[in-house]
Amino acid sequence: MTSEKSSVQLKSIYKPIASLESIYAGGKADITPDGRYLITTFGEDVIVSDLTNNLERVAKLEGDSEPVTTFVILPNGKSLVTVSRSQQLRVWDLESFELVRAFRVHDSPVLAIAADPSSTLVATGSADKTVKVWDLVGAFCTHSLRGHQGLISELKFHPKSSGDNLTLVSGSEDATVRIWDLGQRKCVAVMTDHVSVIRGLDFSPAANYLISGSRDRTVNVWDMKTYQLAKTVPTYETLEAVGFLQPGTIFRNDKGETVNTTEQPIFYTAGEKGQLKFWDFRSSELIFSQPAPKKTGEEAHFITDVLYRPDDRQLVTVMSDQNITVLTLTDPTSDDAAADVATLVPTVEVAGYNEEIIDVTYVGPEQRHAVVASNSEKLRLYDLTSRQCTFLDHHQGTVLCLDATSSSHLFAVGSKDNTVSVWWFDARPDTPLNARAHCVATCTGHTEAIGSVAFARGDVAAFLITGGQDRTLKKWDLGPLLALQEAALAAEGDSKQTQADRDAATARIAAELAAAPLRLTSLFTVQAHAKDINSIAVAPNDQLFATGSQDRTARIWSVDTGECTLTLTGHRRGVWRVEFSPVDQILATCSGDQTIKLWSLNDGGSCLKTFQGHTSAVVNIRFVTAGLQLISVGSDSLVKLWTIKTDDCVLTSDHHTDKVWALAVRHDEAQMITGGGDSELKIWEDCTQREMERLHTEQVQQLAQEQTLQNLVLAKQYRKAITLALQLDKPRQLFRILSEIRSNANPDAEAPANSGDTPCRLGDPAVDRIIATLSLEQLDRLLLYIRDWNTNSRQAEIANLTLQVILDSYSPEHLLKIKHMNTTQNALIPFAERHYQRLDGLLTQSYMIDYTLHAMSYLTPFDEETQE
């Protein structure tokens, strides 16, 4: 064991290589016409994410300190128009993401906005009950429309109107729909058959009809020729979005029949039930209803908006929990369409807002995926390579804790609903992300929220330990899942079958369990602590397990009998995490008292070490580097790396902006994940070896460059030497070169050849000429060196002589072009005056020597011979 440890390279640097950030906190969301960018509001800012490149953040359009209330992408896709609570309208270029213009539009917040088909006008609807139309090029108001008695909730331009015949439709909180003829500058119709706020407007494909969706649970159909109500379609749910499907769209209805919208116009609705529904426009019959989402938690999540993208056959749903799902309409007439494929297939799921990340764990044999528990009843499963996300619904309460088996095929989830669920992860490469995780078992028996779960650490986990706020521990028998685990391990190691056959066999077992999840049996229940149990860890040999509690103690338990064998006391606050060393009989604990402690399990639980350095509670720890180092995270938003032998903290990182709760380290320790109160999931990479190689390369290069500089000076190739010193940013070497040239100078060389010539300042005319021909960038760097040299009296002479050469050689106009000229001269002048005063004082004092010598010349010389 000792030889193994001695051969391990200690880590020193982890760097964040990716961050899964929140991009949407409610409000407006939309996709550009080309389908490339997802644009979302996030407080006072607007976030632009690339849908074609793993949702990478392309731009963050800075706000004006007030929340963005709405925005619209112009139909030409070239510009974005945003409006904030400050009533300021801003126009952004979607190629450069630069602000083009901004102007004030209303006296109250703008709640609705729409752009005309020509992309030259936008209409804004405000809480001040008015609708205004704006010319974007001239930044002036063309129309101010009054008549509504409530705030404006929806706007829509007539798709086939243009020029002087533009028609605008507005919906309001007063439950009316108004038709505005912009050419005549008046309202031509008022439709009053709704009884609640209007939430959606759209025109039929031929624009002969208008549909309006309201929170009064109805869709009204209006004849655009007569402006009369044609019919009312009851939807039995409050609506947030309505719209027509494009003609030519083919899909399969609930009866399995193929529907073509060219022959049969179809419109969709979405609202409080969280479902997309398709309706036959002529018969008003509901022909397709998306499967109802599984109800989790106390609050049902509803659809707040639907973005229709006909060219890609996609409908994008925006949910009230800030999640966005791209649904693709399956074409039943295509060659690869299966009979059992759903009509709407989720192809992209976006977790708009992660809330507070509580726990995270790697899953899958290759650990390319991670399960995240946030302040929600839904789990998030991330593909860490593509950054895609899917949601796992099961629990009725907030998910609090996670753990995965050593093989990472199974993971367990503890929740506030007092239950634990066990999930199987399908590692087959061709499995869609939303079909990778299946709940295969549940544990019911705790009476309060589950605070921690821990699997046995063997290759095949035989048991699961759980604990929580009911202060009890339960051991659960995983015997019914052994066949599934053994099949997975056999599939990884069996070479007699093809990989496809092995995977298929494992998938069949998982599918049977997922169809009817098992109820696991508790092997024992123990009253463990006086307060909530925060953490459970199982020893590597599966013989012991440890618990940490808010009662400030950690305890060691026998896995077989459930008896407490050791109690560890010493922390002054609750224990947040316990962790066994992978190689020694040592337990690490971290606490709210800002410390980490190491305990020996051999001699009755003596405390071996205490690590201090966090400024707030330490909430999570992990052993790395064969037990030689610890990684810790805390409420102070810091991530720290500790070397146990030397007690040194070798790394402190503050990349998070709020408390860090979650920490997971990959099996190979080359990567780790952290998450916390800032809603960011950060992926870190071990850069120790790379950094050591870089430092070694830099040292070799530095030695070679210094030797080159010395060789150039010896060869009196001053131009190359000075240029190289400036290029390599070596002020010390450059000062040494100039000092050496000055000290070796011939006094006769400093005098000018002619009376009108400039004297040589640095002792060699060639050096003065080199400085007189530097580029602006080189001059800027040289002046920064002079500024630093001038602060030291020993270096001031060379600094001022070099400065004098620059002033003699360049015009003031040229010097003003230098980047840092203003700040440099402000730093040079005070020290130059100080050096001048010092030299002037020395010169004044030197006159006393002259006076003394002159006075001494009048004394009678002492004649020693005469004296005798």
Short mmCIF file of C-alpha atoms in Angstrom, two decimals, residues 14 16 636-640 651-658:
data_model
loop_
_atom_site.label_atom_id
_atom_site.label_comp_id
_atom_site.label_asym_id
_atom_site.label_seq_id
_atom_site.Cartn_x
_atom_site.Cartn_y
_atom_site.Cartn_z
CA TYR A 14 -8.41 21.48 -11.07
CA PRO A 16 -13.43 24.40 -14.69
CA ASP A 636 -18.27 30.01 1.51
CA SER A 637 -18.56 29.11 -2.22
CA LEU A 638 -14.99 27.73 -2.20
CA VAL A 639 -13.60 24.50 -3.62
CA LYS A 640 -10.42 23.37 -1.83
CA LEU A 651 -5.79 24.77 -4.30
CA THR A 652 -8.56 27.23 -3.47
CA SER A 653 -11.05 28.09 -6.20
CA ASP A 654 -13.86 30.63 -6.01
CA HIS A 655 -15.57 30.04 -9.36
CA HIS A 656 -18.94 29.61 -7.65
CA THR A 657 -20.82 32.67 -6.41
CA ASP A 658 -22.94 30.98 -3.73
#
